[in-house]
XYZ file of C-alpha atoms in Angstrom:
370
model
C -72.008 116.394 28.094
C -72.408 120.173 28.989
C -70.728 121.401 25.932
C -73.385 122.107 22.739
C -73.873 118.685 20.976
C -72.060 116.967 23.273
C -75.105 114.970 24.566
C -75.938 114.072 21.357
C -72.664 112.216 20.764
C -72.210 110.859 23.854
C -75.882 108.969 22.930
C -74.722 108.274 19.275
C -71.462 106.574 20.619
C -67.922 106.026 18.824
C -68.542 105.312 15.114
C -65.229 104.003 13.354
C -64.205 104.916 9.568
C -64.971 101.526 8.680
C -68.000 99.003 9.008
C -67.992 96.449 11.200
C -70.010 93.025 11.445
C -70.507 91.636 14.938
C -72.102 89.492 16.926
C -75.033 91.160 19.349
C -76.568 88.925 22.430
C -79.691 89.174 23.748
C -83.104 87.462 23.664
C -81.380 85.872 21.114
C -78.102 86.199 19.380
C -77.820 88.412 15.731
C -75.301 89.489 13.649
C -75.071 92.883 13.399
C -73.586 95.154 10.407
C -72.419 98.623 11.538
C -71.723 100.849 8.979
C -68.676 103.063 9.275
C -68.366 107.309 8.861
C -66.247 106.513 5.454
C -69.196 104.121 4.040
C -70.229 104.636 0.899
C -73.638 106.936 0.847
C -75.507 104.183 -1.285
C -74.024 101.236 0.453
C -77.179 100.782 2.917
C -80.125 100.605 0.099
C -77.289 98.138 -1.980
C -77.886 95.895 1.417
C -81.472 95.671 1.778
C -81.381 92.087 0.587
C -79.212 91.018 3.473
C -79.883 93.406 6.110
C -83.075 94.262 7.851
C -84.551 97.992 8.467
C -81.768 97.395 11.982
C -78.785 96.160 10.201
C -79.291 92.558 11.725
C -78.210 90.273 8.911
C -80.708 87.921 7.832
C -80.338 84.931 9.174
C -81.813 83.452 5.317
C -78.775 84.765 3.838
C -75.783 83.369 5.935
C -75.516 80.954 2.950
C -74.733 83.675 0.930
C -71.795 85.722 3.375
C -69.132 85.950 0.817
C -71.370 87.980 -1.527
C -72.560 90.339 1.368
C -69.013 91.394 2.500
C -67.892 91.431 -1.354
C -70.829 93.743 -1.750
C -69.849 95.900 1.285
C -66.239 96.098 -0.286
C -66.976 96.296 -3.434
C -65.597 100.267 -3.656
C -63.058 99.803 -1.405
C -64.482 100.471 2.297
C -62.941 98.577 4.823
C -64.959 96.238 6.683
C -64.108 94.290 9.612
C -65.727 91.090 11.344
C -65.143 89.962 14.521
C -64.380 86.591 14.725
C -67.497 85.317 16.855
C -69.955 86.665 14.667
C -68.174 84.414 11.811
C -67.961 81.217 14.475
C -72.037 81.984 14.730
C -72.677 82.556 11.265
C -70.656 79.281 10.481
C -72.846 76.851 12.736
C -76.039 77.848 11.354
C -74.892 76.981 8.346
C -73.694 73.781 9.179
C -77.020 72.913 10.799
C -78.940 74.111 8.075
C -76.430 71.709 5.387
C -76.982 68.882 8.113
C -80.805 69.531 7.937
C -80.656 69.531 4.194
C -78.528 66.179 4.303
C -80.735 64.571 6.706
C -83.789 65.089 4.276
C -81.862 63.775 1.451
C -81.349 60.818 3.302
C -84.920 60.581 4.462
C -86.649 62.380 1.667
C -90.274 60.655 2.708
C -89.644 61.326 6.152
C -91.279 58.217 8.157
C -92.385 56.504 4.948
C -88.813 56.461 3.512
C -87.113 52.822 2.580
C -84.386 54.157 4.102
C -85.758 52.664 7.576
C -85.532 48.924 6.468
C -81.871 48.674 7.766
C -80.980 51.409 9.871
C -81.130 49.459 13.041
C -82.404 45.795 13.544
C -85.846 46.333 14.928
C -88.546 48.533 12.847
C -89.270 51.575 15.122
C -92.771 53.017 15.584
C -93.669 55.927 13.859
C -93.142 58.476 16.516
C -89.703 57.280 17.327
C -88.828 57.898 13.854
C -89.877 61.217 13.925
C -88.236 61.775 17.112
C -84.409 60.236 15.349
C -85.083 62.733 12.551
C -85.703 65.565 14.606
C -82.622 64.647 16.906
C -81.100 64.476 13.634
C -81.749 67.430 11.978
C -81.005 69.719 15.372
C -77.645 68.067 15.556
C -77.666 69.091 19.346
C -81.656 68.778 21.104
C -83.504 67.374 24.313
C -85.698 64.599 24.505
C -87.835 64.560 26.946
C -90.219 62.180 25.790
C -92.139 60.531 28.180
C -90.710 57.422 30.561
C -91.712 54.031 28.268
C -91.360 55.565 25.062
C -87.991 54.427 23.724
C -85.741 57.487 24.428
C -82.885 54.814 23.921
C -84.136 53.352 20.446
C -84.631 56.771 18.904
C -81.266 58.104 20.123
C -79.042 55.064 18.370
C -81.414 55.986 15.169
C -80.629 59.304 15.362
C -76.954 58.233 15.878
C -77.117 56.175 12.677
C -78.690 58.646 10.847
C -76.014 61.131 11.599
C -73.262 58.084 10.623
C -74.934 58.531 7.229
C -75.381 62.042 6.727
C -71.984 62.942 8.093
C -69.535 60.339 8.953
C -69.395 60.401 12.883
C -66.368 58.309 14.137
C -67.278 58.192 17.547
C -70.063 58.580 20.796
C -69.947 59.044 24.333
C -72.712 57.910 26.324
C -72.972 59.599 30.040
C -75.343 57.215 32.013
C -75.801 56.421 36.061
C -73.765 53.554 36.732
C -76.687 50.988 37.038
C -77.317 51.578 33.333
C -74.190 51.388 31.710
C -74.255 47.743 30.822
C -77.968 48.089 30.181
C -76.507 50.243 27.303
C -74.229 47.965 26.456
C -76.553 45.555 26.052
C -79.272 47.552 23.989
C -75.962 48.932 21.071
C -75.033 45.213 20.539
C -78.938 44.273 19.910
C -80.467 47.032 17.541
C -77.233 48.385 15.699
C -74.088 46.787 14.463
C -71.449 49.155 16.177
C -69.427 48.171 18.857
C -69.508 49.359 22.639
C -67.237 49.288 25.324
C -68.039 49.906 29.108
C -65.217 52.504 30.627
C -64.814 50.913 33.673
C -62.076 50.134 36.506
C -58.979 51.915 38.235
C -57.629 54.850 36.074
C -54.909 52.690 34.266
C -58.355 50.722 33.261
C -60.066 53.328 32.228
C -57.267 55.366 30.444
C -56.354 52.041 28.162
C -60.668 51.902 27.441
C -60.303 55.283 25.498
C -57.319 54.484 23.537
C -59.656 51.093 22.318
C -61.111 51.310 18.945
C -64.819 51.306 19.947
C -67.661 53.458 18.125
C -69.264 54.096 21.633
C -67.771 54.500 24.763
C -70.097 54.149 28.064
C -68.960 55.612 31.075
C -70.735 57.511 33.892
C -71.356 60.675 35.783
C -69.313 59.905 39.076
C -66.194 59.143 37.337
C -66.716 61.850 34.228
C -64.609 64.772 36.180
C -61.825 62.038 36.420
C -61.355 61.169 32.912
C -62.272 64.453 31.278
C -58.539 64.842 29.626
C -58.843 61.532 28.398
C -62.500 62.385 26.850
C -60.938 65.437 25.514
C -58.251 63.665 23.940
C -60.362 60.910 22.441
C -62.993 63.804 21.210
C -66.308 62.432 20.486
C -68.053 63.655 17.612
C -71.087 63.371 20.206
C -72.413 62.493 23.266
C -75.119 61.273 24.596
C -76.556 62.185 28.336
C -78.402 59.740 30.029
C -81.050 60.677 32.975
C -79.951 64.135 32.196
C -81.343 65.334 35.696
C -78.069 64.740 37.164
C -77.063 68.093 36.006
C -80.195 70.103 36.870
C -78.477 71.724 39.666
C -75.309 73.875 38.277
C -73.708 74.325 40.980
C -72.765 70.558 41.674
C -69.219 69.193 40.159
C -71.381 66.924 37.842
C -72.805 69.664 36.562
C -69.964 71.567 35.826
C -67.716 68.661 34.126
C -70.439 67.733 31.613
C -70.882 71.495 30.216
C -66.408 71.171 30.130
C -67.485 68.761 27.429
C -67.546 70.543 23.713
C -68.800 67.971 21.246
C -69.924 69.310 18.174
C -73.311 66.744 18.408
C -75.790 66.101 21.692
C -78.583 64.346 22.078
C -79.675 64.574 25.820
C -82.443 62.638 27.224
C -84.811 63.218 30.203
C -87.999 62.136 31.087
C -88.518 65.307 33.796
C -86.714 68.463 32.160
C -88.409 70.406 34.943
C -88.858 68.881 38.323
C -89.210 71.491 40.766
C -87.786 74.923 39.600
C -87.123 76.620 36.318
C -83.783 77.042 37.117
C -83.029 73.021 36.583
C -84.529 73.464 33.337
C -82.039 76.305 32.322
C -78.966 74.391 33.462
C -79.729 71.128 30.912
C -80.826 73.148 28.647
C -77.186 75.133 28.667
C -75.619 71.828 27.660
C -77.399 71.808 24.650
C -77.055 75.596 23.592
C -75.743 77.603 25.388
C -77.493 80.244 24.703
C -80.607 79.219 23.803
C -82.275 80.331 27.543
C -79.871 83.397 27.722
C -78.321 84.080 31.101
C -79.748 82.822 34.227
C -80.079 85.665 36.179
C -82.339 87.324 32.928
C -84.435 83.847 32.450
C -85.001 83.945 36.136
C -86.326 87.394 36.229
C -88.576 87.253 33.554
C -90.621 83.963 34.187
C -90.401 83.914 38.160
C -92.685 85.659 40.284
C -90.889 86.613 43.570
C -92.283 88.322 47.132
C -90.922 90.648 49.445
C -88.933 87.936 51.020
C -87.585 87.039 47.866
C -89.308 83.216 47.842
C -90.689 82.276 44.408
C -94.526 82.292 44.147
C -95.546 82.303 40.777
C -94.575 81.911 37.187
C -95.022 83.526 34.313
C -94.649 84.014 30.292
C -94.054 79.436 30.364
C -95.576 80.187 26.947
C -92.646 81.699 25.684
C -89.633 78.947 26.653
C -92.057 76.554 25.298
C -91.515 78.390 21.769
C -88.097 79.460 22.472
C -87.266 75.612 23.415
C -89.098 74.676 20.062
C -86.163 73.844 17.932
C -84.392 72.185 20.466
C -86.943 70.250 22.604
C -88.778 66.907 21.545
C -91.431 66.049 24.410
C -94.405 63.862 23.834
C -96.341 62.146 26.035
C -98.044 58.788 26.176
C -101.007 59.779 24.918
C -100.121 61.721 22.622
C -98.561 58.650 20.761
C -101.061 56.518 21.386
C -102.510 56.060 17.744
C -98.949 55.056 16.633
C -98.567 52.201 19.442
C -100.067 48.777 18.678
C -103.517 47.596 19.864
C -103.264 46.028 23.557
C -102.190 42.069 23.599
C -103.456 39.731 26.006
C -102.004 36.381 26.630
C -103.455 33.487 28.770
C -101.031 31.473 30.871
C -102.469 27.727 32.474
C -100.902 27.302 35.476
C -101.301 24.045 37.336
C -101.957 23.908 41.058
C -101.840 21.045 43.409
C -104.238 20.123 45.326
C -102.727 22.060 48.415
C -102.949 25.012 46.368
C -106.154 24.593 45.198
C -107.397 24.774 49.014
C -110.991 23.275 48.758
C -111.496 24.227 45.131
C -110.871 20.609 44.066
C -113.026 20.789 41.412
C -110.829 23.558 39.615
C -107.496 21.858 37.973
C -105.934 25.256 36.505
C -106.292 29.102 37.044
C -105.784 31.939 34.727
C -103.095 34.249 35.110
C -103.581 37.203 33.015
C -100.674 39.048 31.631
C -101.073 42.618 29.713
C-alpha cells in the first residue's frame, strides 16, 4: 500500500484475463458480469441490452442467457460462470414459464371456465385469486385471515399446478389434531387420494412407499421420517399453522427448512405474533433469501436501547414490499364484497310445559341461528 499506485490497486482488487458472471447477495440477489483485462474494448457498449450501467444482468433478459454469453464470446474471450449464478438464473426462469403457464390455463383470471371443475365446490372470488397467486409464485405465504378458506385455496392452487405442470405428489405438515381434518377436506373438494402417515416407524415407513397423491403427517414426528420424505420427494408441501416454526432455534424449526421441495405453499393466519424475528424464520422456508440474513433484517427494522431490549420498529414499509411477491394476506373485511349477503334461519323449538315456566300461553320459542 506504501509503494506509488499501490493503493489504487489494492482498492481496484484482482481482475482476471477473462470475464466472469456471478452471483452477488445483498438486499437482494443479482447476477453480476465482470469483465476481464483481455475483454474486448467494445464488448461493454455490445452489452448494454443485457447489462445495466453496473454490469448486473437484467433480470428481463434471463430468457435470453445463451445469446448474452454467445455475445460475450463471440471473438473468442473466455468467460466463466459460476455455477450458482446459473442455479439462480435458472429458477427465475422457471417461475416466470410457470407464471406464463398458469395464465394460459386461466387466461380470464377469476372469470375463466376453467373453474367449473377444478375442485367440487365453486370458490369465492377472492379464494380464486388467492389459488392463482399461490400458483403463479410456485413457493408463497398465505396469511389470509382465520375463516377465510386458507385450506380451499391451497388444494386449488394444488390443482392448478397438477395442470400447469404435472405434480406427482404433496406433503401436508399439519398439528396432529388436524391431520384427519385434512383428510377429510382432500376426499370432499378434489378427487385425489390422501393418506394419514401415522403409527410406529414400520407404520409410517410402509405409508410413504403407498401410492397416494398427498401424504399428511405432522410436525412432532417430521424430524423422524425426514429420510423417508426425502426419499419419497414431494414435488411440494404444504405447512399447516406455520407458526410452529416461528422460532428457529427449535428442532421443528430446523427439520422443516431440511425439506427442499421445489413447490410451497405455507399458510398462517399470524405471520407475526410478537417479534420480527418469527416472521423472518417462516418466511426462510419459503425463500430463503427473500428477508436476507437475520442478523442484517434485525438491524435494520429493530430499534434497540442501551440495554440492548427492542423498543421500536422501523422501515415495516419496506418488508411489506419486499414480501410482495411472496405474501398473500387479506383480511375479513377486505373480502367482504365477495362473501354472500348474511342468512338467517328460524328454528321452532317445542318446550314443555316445565320449560315454559309460567309462560303457558307461549307453545314455541325462536332460536335464531346466523
Amino acid at each position: 500500500a506504501r509503494r506509488p499506485g499501490g493503493k489504487q490497486a489494492l482498492n481496484a482488487g484482482y481482475r482476471p484475463p477473462f470475464s466472469e458472471i456471478y452471483l452477488r447477495y445483498g438486499a437482494e440477489r443479482q447476477v453480476v458480469l465482470r469483465l476481464g483485462t483481455e475483454s474486448p474494448v467494445d464488448l461493454g457498449p455490445r452489452l448494454i441490452e443485457f447489462i445495466d450501467e453496473n454490469s448486473v444482468v437484467r433480470p428481463a433478459t434471463f430468457d435470453r442467457f445463451d445469446q448474452f454469453i454467445e455475445e460475450i464470446r463471440r471473438d473468442g474471450h473466455e468467460v466463466r460462470c459460476h455455477e450458482e449464478a446459473l442455479e439462480y438464473i435458472a429458477q427465475c426462469r422457471d417461475r416466470n414459464r410457470l407464471a406464463q403457464r398458469v395464465d394460459e390455463l386461466f387466461p380470464k383470471g377469476v372469470e375463466d371456465e376453467a373453474w367449473s371443475d377444478l375442485l367440487s365446490v365453486p370458490l369465492y372470488p377472492y379464494q380464486k385469486r388467492g389459488a392463482l397467486f399461490a400458483a403463479r409464485a410456485g413457493r408463497v405465504l398465505l396469511a389470509d385471515d382465520m375463516g377465510l378458506g386458507k385450506t380451499i385455496q391451497s388444494l386449488a392452487a394444488v390443482e392448478i399446478l397438477c395442470r400447469a405442470i404435472g405434480l406427482e405428489g404433496v406433503l401436508i405438515v399439519t398439528p396432529t389434531s388436524l391431520k384427519h381434518q385434512w383428510k377429510k377436506e382432500i376426499e370432499t373438494f378434489t378427487r385425489r387420494s390422501a393418506m394419514v402417515v401415522e403409527g410406529s416407524g414400520s407404520a409410517r415407513r410402509a405409508a410413504y412407499t403407498e401410492d397416494s397423491f398427498f401424504k399428511i403427517t405432522n410436525y412432532e414426528t417430521l424430524h423422524l421420517d425426514t429420510a423417508l420424505i426425502t426419499g419419497w420427494s414431494p414435488d411440494l408441501v404444504i405447512l399447516d399453522e406455520a407458526q410452529r416454526i416461528k422460532n428457529w432455534k427449535t428442532r421443528t424449526a430446523q427439520t422443516v427448512k431440511k425439506l427442499q421441495p421445489q413447490h410451497a405453499i405455507v399458510l398462517t393466519g399470524t405471520p407475526l405474533e410478537n417479534r420480527l424475528e418469527e416472521l423472518h424464520s417462516i418466511v426462510e422456508f419459503v425463500d430463503r433469501f427473500r428477508l436476507g440474513p437475520s442478523f442484517r433484517f434485525l438491524a435494520e427494522h429493530q430499534q434497540l436501547d442501551a440495554d440492548g431490549r427492542v423498543v421500536g420498529y422501523r422501515n415495516l414499509s419496506s418488508i411489506s414490499k419486499t414480501l410482495q411477491p411472496i405474501l398473500l394476506r387479506r383480511t375479513k373485511d377486505e373480502v367482504l364484497k365477495d362473501l354472500p349477503q348474511r342468512l338467517e334461519k328460524h328454528l321452532y323449538l317445542p318446550m314443555t310445559p316445565e320449560q315454559m315456566g309460567h309462560h303457558e300461553d307461549n307453545r314455541q320459542i325462536v332460536a335464531r341461528l346466523v
